[in-house]
Short mmCIF file of C-alpha atoms in Angstrom, two decimals:
data_model
loop_
_atom_site.label_atom_id
_atom_site.label_comp_id
_atom_site.label_asym_id
_atom_site.label_seq_id
_atom_site.Cartn_x
_atom_site.Cartn_y
_atom_site.Cartn_z
CA UNK A 164 0.06 -0.03 -0.01
CA UNK A 165 1.53 3.33 -1.05
CA UNK A 166 2.00 5.52 2.07
CA UNK A 167 1.75 8.81 0.35
CA UNK A 168 -1.55 7.81 -1.34
CA UNK A 169 -2.97 6.70 2.05
CA UNK A 170 -1.83 9.96 3.69
CA UNK A 171 -3.51 12.07 1.01
CA UNK A 172 -6.71 10.14 1.49
CA UNK A 173 -6.49 10.80 5.26
CA UNK A 174 -5.81 14.51 4.53
CA UNK A 175 -8.89 14.58 2.34
CA UNK A 176 -10.88 13.13 5.16
CA UNK A 177 -9.62 15.81 7.56
CA UNK A 178 -10.73 18.45 4.95
CA UNK A 179 -14.18 17.00 4.93
CA UNK A 180 -14.30 17.18 8.78
CA UNK A 181 -13.07 20.67 8.88
CA UNK A 182 -15.71 21.91 6.32
CA UNK A 183 -18.45 20.03 8.32
CA UNK A 184 -17.06 21.96 11.57
CA UNK A 185 -17.42 25.32 9.72
CA UNK A 186 -20.96 24.55 8.40
CA UNK A 187 -22.43 23.49 11.73
CA UNK A 188 -20.71 26.25 13.70
CA UNK A 189 -22.22 28.80 11.23
CA UNK A 190 -25.56 27.37 12.08
CA UNK A 191 -25.00 27.61 15.71
CA UNK A 192 -23.69 31.21 15.62
CA UNK A 193 -26.83 32.11 13.52
CA UNK A 194 -28.94 30.44 16.32
CA UNK A 195 -30.66 28.39 13.74
CA UNK A 196 -33.33 25.84 14.82
CA UNK A 197 -32.17 22.79 16.84
CA UNK A 198 -33.29 20.51 13.98
CA UNK A 199 -31.07 22.12 11.45
CA UNK A 200 -28.12 22.19 13.78
CA UNK A 201 -28.65 18.43 14.75
CA UNK A 202 -28.62 17.52 11.02
CA UNK A 203 -25.34 19.48 10.60
CA UNK A 204 -23.81 17.76 13.59
CA UNK A 205 -24.71 14.40 12.16
CA UNK A 206 -22.62 15.33 9.18
CA UNK A 207 -19.81 16.22 11.49
CA UNK A 208 -20.01 13.02 13.44
CA UNK A 209 -19.93 10.86 10.21
CA UNK A 210 -17.01 12.93 8.87
CA UNK A 211 -15.07 12.16 12.03
CA UNK A 212 -15.79 8.53 11.96
CA UNK A 213 -14.56 8.50 8.39
CA UNK A 214 -11.39 10.23 9.51
CA UNK A 215 -10.84 7.69 12.10
CA UNK A 216 -11.11 4.83 9.44
CA UNK A 217 -8.66 6.61 7.06
CA UNK A 218 -6.27 7.21 9.92
CA UNK A 219 -6.22 3.59 10.96
CA UNK A 220 -5.37 2.70 7.38
CA UNK A 221 -2.62 5.13 7.37
CA UNK A 222 -1.05 3.80 10.65
CA UNK A 223 -0.85 0.26 9.13
CA UNK A 224 1.99 1.38 6.79
CA UNK A 225 4.13 3.29 9.39
CA UNK A 226 7.03 2.34 11.46
CA UNK A 227 7.09 2.83 15.25
CA UNK A 228 8.47 6.35 15.11
CA UNK A 229 6.07 7.50 12.38
CA UNK A 230 3.29 5.82 14.29
CA UNK A 231 3.77 8.05 17.33
CA UNK A 232 3.85 11.18 15.38
CA UNK A 233 0.64 10.10 13.58
CA UNK A 234 -1.07 9.41 16.76
CA UNK A 235 -0.25 12.84 18.23
CA UNK A 236 -1.87 14.32 15.05
CA UNK A 237 -4.96 12.19 15.45
CA UNK A 238 -5.24 13.05 19.18
CA UNK A 239 -5.14 16.73 18.19
CA UNK A 240 -8.04 16.04 15.73
CA UNK A 241 -9.85 14.22 18.48
CA UNK A 242 -9.51 17.06 21.00
CA UNK A 243 -10.75 19.46 18.31
CA UNK A 244 -13.80 17.14 17.81
CA UNK A 245 -14.56 16.86 21.51
CA UNK A 246 -14.46 20.62 21.98
CA UNK A 247 -16.87 21.05 19.15
CA UNK A 248 -19.13 18.35 20.63
CA UNK A 249 -19.16 20.21 23.88
CA UNK A 250 -20.17 23.46 22.13
CA UNK A 251 -22.88 21.62 20.35
CA UNK A 252 -24.20 20.07 23.59
CA UNK A 253 -24.08 23.39 25.16
CA UNK A 254 -26.27 24.88 22.37
CA UNK A 255 -28.73 22.03 22.79
CA UNK A 256 -29.00 22.55 26.44
CA UNK A 257 -29.39 26.34 26.28
CA UNK A 258 -32.25 25.88 23.70
CA UNK A 259 -34.02 23.28 25.84
CA UNK A 260 -33.73 25.70 28.93
CA UNK A 261 -35.11 28.55 26.86
CA UNK A 262 -38.05 26.46 25.65
CA UNK A 263 -38.97 25.44 29.18
CA UNK A 264 -39.10 29.15 30.17
CA UNK A 265 -41.20 29.93 27.26
CA UNK A 266 -43.63 27.11 28.04
CA UNK A 267 -43.94 28.39 31.68
CA UNK A 268 -44.75 31.84 30.60
CA UNK A 269 -47.27 30.74 27.92
CA UNK A 270 -48.87 28.38 30.39
CA UNK A 271 -49.21 31.08 32.99
CA UNK A 272 -50.63 33.59 30.44
CA UNK A 273 -53.20 31.09 29.35
CA UNK A 274 -54.22 30.23 32.83
CA UNK A 275 -54.62 33.88 33.82
CA UNK A 276 -56.43 34.61 30.68
CA UNK A 277 -59.11 32.01 31.51
CA UNK A 278 -59.34 33.35 34.94
CA UNK A 279 -60.05 36.79 33.52
CA UNK A 280 -62.86 35.45 31.32
CA UNK A 281 -64.57 33.71 34.25
CA UNK A 282 -64.32 36.93 36.14
CA UNK A 283 -65.89 38.84 33.30
CA UNK A 284 -68.76 36.31 33.03
CA UNK A 285 -69.42 36.73 36.89
CA UNK A 286 -69.35 40.49 36.60
CA UNK A 287 -72.07 40.41 34.01
CA UNK A 288 -74.23 37.98 35.84
CA UNK A 289 -74.15 40.13 38.94
CA UNK A 290 -75.02 43.28 37.10
CA UNK A 291 -71.98 45.14 38.59
CA UNK A 292 -71.87 48.85 37.53
CA UNK A 293 -69.63 49.92 34.69
CA UNK A 294 -66.96 51.52 37.12
CA UNK A 295 -66.70 48.34 39.18
CA UNK A 296 -66.52 46.19 36.02
CA UNK A 297 -63.76 48.33 34.61
CA UNK A 298 -61.78 47.82 37.94
CA UNK A 299 -62.28 44.10 37.73
CA UNK A 300 -61.12 43.89 34.13
CA UNK A 301 -57.74 45.49 35.22
CA UNK A 302 -57.15 43.37 38.19
CA UNK A 303 -56.57 40.21 36.10
CA UNK A 304 -54.02 41.93 33.94
CA UNK A 305 -52.07 42.90 36.99
CA UNK A 306 -52.42 39.38 38.46
CA UNK A 307 -51.32 38.12 34.97
CA UNK A 308 -48.01 40.03 35.11
CA UNK A 309 -47.44 39.09 38.75
CA UNK A 310 -48.10 35.37 37.99
CA UNK A 311 -45.93 35.36 34.83
CA UNK A 312 -43.09 37.00 36.69
CA UNK A 313 -43.38 34.60 39.60
CA UNK A 314 -43.42 31.54 37.31
CA UNK A 315 -40.32 32.78 35.28
CA UNK A 316 -38.38 33.43 38.54
CA UNK A 317 -39.27 30.02 39.87
CA UNK A 318 -38.29 28.44 36.60
CA UNK A 319 -34.99 30.22 36.42
CA UNK A 320 -33.26 29.91 39.84
CA UNK A 321 -29.88 31.46 40.28
CA UNK A 322 -27.07 28.94 39.69
CA UNK A 323 -23.29 29.46 40.02
CA UNK A 324 -21.37 28.31 36.96
CA UNK A 325 -18.29 26.11 37.67
CA UNK A 326 -15.46 25.27 35.39
CA UNK A 327 -16.02 21.92 33.72
CA UNK A 328 -13.80 19.17 35.13
CA UNK A 329 -10.97 18.12 32.91
CA UNK A 330 -10.93 14.55 31.56
CA UNK A 331 -8.51 12.22 33.32
CA UNK A 332 -5.34 11.27 31.46
CA UNK A 333 -3.27 8.18 31.47
CA UNK A 334 0.44 7.96 30.47
CA UNK A 335 1.18 4.20 30.98
CA UNK A 336 2.04 4.35 34.75
CA UNK A 337 0.56 1.30 36.30
CA UNK A 338 0.37 3.06 39.59
CA UNK A 339 -2.22 5.33 38.10
CA UNK A 340 -4.25 3.00 36.02
CA UNK A 341 -6.87 1.93 38.48
CA UNK A 342 -7.58 5.55 39.55
CA UNK A 343 -7.70 6.63 35.96
CA UNK A 344 -10.12 3.85 34.91
CA UNK A 345 -12.40 4.60 37.87
CA UNK A 346 -12.43 8.41 37.24
CA UNK A 347 -13.04 7.92 33.47
CA UNK A 348 -16.00 5.53 33.85
CA UNK A 349 -17.50 7.94 36.45
CA UNK A 350 -17.01 11.06 34.26
CA UNK A 351 -17.50 9.73 30.69
CA UNK A 352 -18.73 6.24 30.46
CA UNK A 353 -21.92 6.71 32.47
CA UNK A 354 -23.05 9.61 30.22
CA UNK A 355 -21.89 8.79 26.68
CA UNK A 356 -22.69 6.15 24.15
CA UNK A 357 -20.23 3.37 23.61
CA UNK A 358 -18.77 4.69 20.55
CA UNK A 359 -18.39 8.15 21.96
CA UNK A 360 -16.83 6.83 25.09
CA UNK A 361 -14.11 4.97 23.04
CA UNK A 362 -13.49 8.08 20.98
CA UNK A 363 -12.99 10.03 24.25
CA UNK A 364 -10.72 7.17 25.82
CA UNK A 365 -8.41 7.45 22.88
CA UNK A 366 -7.85 11.25 23.56
CA UNK A 367 -7.15 10.45 27.26
CA UNK A 368 -4.33 7.98 26.48
CA UNK A 369 -0.76 8.80 25.63
CA UNK A 370 0.86 7.23 22.62
CA UNK A 371 1.95 3.97 24.08
CA UNK A 372 -1.40 3.02 25.89
CA UNK A 373 -3.28 4.30 22.80
CA UNK A 374 -1.39 1.88 20.61
CA UNK A 375 -2.88 -1.06 22.50
CA UNK A 376 -6.27 -0.22 21.31
CA UNK A 377 -5.42 0.62 17.85
CA UNK A 378 -7.91 -0.76 15.27
CA UNK A 379 -10.85 -0.88 17.88
CA UNK A 380 -13.60 1.40 16.68
CA UNK A 381 -16.63 0.53 18.71
CA UNK A 382 -15.93 -2.31 21.16
CA UNK A 383 -15.38 -0.55 24.43
CA UNK A 384 -15.21 -3.81 26.31
CA UNK A 385 -12.34 -5.20 24.37
CA UNK A 386 -10.49 -1.94 24.61
CA UNK A 387 -10.64 -2.02 28.49
CA UNK A 388 -9.63 -5.75 28.34
CA UNK A 389 -6.38 -4.89 26.50
CA UNK A 390 -5.58 -2.02 28.83
CA UNK A 391 -6.36 -4.24 31.90
CA UNK A 392 -4.00 -6.92 30.67
CA UNK A 393 -1.15 -4.48 30.38
CA UNK A 394 -1.72 -2.05 33.17
CA UNK A 395 -4.31 -3.49 35.47
CA UNK A 396 -2.56 -6.53 37.08
CA UNK A 397 -2.63 -5.92 40.75
CA UNK A 398 0.47 -8.02 41.32
CA UNK A 399 2.43 -5.81 38.84
CA UNK A 400 1.30 -2.75 40.77
CA UNK A 401 2.35 -4.06 44.09
CA UNK A 402 5.71 -4.99 42.72
CA UNK A 403 6.17 -1.50 41.31
CA UNK A 404 5.17 0.16 44.61
CA UNK A 405 7.49 -2.04 46.55
CA UNK A 406 10.32 -1.24 44.19
CA UNK A 407 9.76 2.55 44.75
CA UNK A 408 10.25 1.93 48.51
CA UNK A 409 13.42 -0.25 47.84
CA UNK A 410 14.84 2.45 45.50
CA UNK A 411 14.35 5.15 48.12
CA UNK A 412 17.90 6.20 49.38
CA UNK A 413 18.63 5.85 53.09
CA UNK A 414 18.06 9.15 54.92
CA UNK A 415 21.22 10.70 56.28
CA UNK A 416 21.25 12.78 59.56
CA UNK A 417 20.12 16.26 58.96
CA UNK A 418 17.97 15.44 55.91
CA UNK A 419 14.69 16.22 57.65
CA UNK A 420 12.99 17.03 54.33
CA UNK A 421 13.75 13.50 52.95
CA UNK A 422 11.95 12.08 55.97
CA UNK A 423 8.79 13.97 54.86
CA UNK A 424 9.28 12.52 51.36
CA UNK A 425 9.46 9.03 52.79
CA UNK A 426 6.32 9.62 54.72
CA UNK A 427 4.63 10.83 51.57
CA UNK A 428 5.92 7.85 49.56
CA UNK A 429 4.62 5.42 52.18
CA UNK A 430 1.19 7.09 52.19
CA UNK A 431 0.97 7.19 48.48
CA UNK A 432 2.03 3.55 48.24
CA UNK A 433 -0.51 2.56 50.84
CA UNK A 434 -3.41 4.30 48.97
CA UNK A 435 -2.46 2.73 45.60
CA UNK A 436 -2.35 -0.83 47.09
CA UNK A 437 -5.57 -0.06 48.83
CA UNK A 438 -7.18 0.92 45.57
CA UNK A 439 -6.13 -2.43 43.99
CA UNK A 440 -7.08 -4.46 47.14
CA UNK A 441 -3.58 -5.53 48.04
CA UNK A 442 -2.90 -3.33 51.25
CA UNK A 443 -1.49 -6.44 52.80
CA UNK A 444 1.53 -6.03 50.53
CA UNK A 445 2.63 -3.03 52.44
CA UNK A 446 1.10 -3.81 55.91
CA UNK A 447 3.53 -6.59 56.75
CA UNK A 448 6.78 -7.09 58.69
CA UNK A 449 8.99 -7.30 55.57
CA UNK A 450 7.95 -3.96 54.07
CA UNK A 451 7.87 -2.22 57.52
CA UNK A 452 11.38 -3.44 58.13
CA UNK A 453 12.32 -1.95 54.77
CA UNK A 454 10.90 1.30 55.65
CA UNK A 455 12.71 1.39 58.87
CA UNK A 456 15.93 0.72 57.27
CA UNK A 457 15.73 3.97 55.31
CA UNK A 458 15.31 6.08 58.39
CA UNK A 459 17.89 7.38 60.79
CA UNK A 460 18.22 6.39 64.46
CA UNK A 461 16.67 9.72 65.43
CA UNK A 462 13.69 9.09 63.19
CA UNK A 463 13.08 5.75 64.90
CA UNK A 464 13.07 7.12 68.42
#
C-alpha cells in the first residue's frame, strides 16, 4: 500500500471534517433551529468517523517512530472534535432551557387569561356597575403580570457556573491506572454512548497506551480488556510500589526534608495498594522493616 496515497486520503478526510465543523458552527452562531443544527452535527460525526477509518489505514504502513507522530496528530483532531461536541451540547442545553421558560410563561398567560374570562362572566351575571366592571377587568391584567413574573423566577433559579472538570489522562504508569479507569468511567462512560466513550478514551491515552487499542472502533469492552491486561494486574502494581520503596535512598542525619518525602511515599504507596485491594503487601513485617532501614536512628526514636 502506497504510504503517500493513504496519507493524501486521510488529509482529504480531515478536510471534509473541517468543512463540516465550519458549516455546523455557522448554524450555531446564527442561532438556527435545533433540527437544522442536529442535522449538521450528524454530518460532523460521520466525517469524524470517516477520518478515524482513514487514519487507521494510514497507521498500518508506518513504523513505530512515524506511528507516534501520527497518533499525536490524530489526538489533536480528537481534541478538536470533543471541544466542538461540547459546544454543540451546550447549544442544545441552552435551547432546551429557553423552551422550558417559554412554556412556563405561555402556560401562565393562558391560565390567567381563562381566569379573566371567568371573572368577566361573573361580573355580567351580577350586574355590577360599569366602574366596578372596569376595575375588575384591570385586576386580572395585574395578576397576570405578577403570575408570569413569579413563574419565570421559579423556573430560572440562580445557579453558579463552575469550570467543567478536565478529563483524566493516562500515560502508562501502572500506579495510576486503576484511579484513571475509575475516574474515566464515572465522568464519561456513564453519560456517553459506547462509540463516543471509546473516542474520548483515545484522547485520554498517551501514545503507548493508545497503541494497544489501535484498530478498535466501537468495542469498548475489548479496549478495556487490552488495557487491563497491560496495566491492570494488581501484582504488577504491588511490585512497582514495593520497588519504589526499595529504591528510596537511606536518609542521612540532617535530611529532615527527605523524611517527609519518605512519609509521603509510604502514604501514596498504601493508597495505591488499597485501591487495587492489596494493602496487605505493604502492611507486613517485611515492608515495615524495609521502611525502617531507610530512616535514621533519630527518626526511629
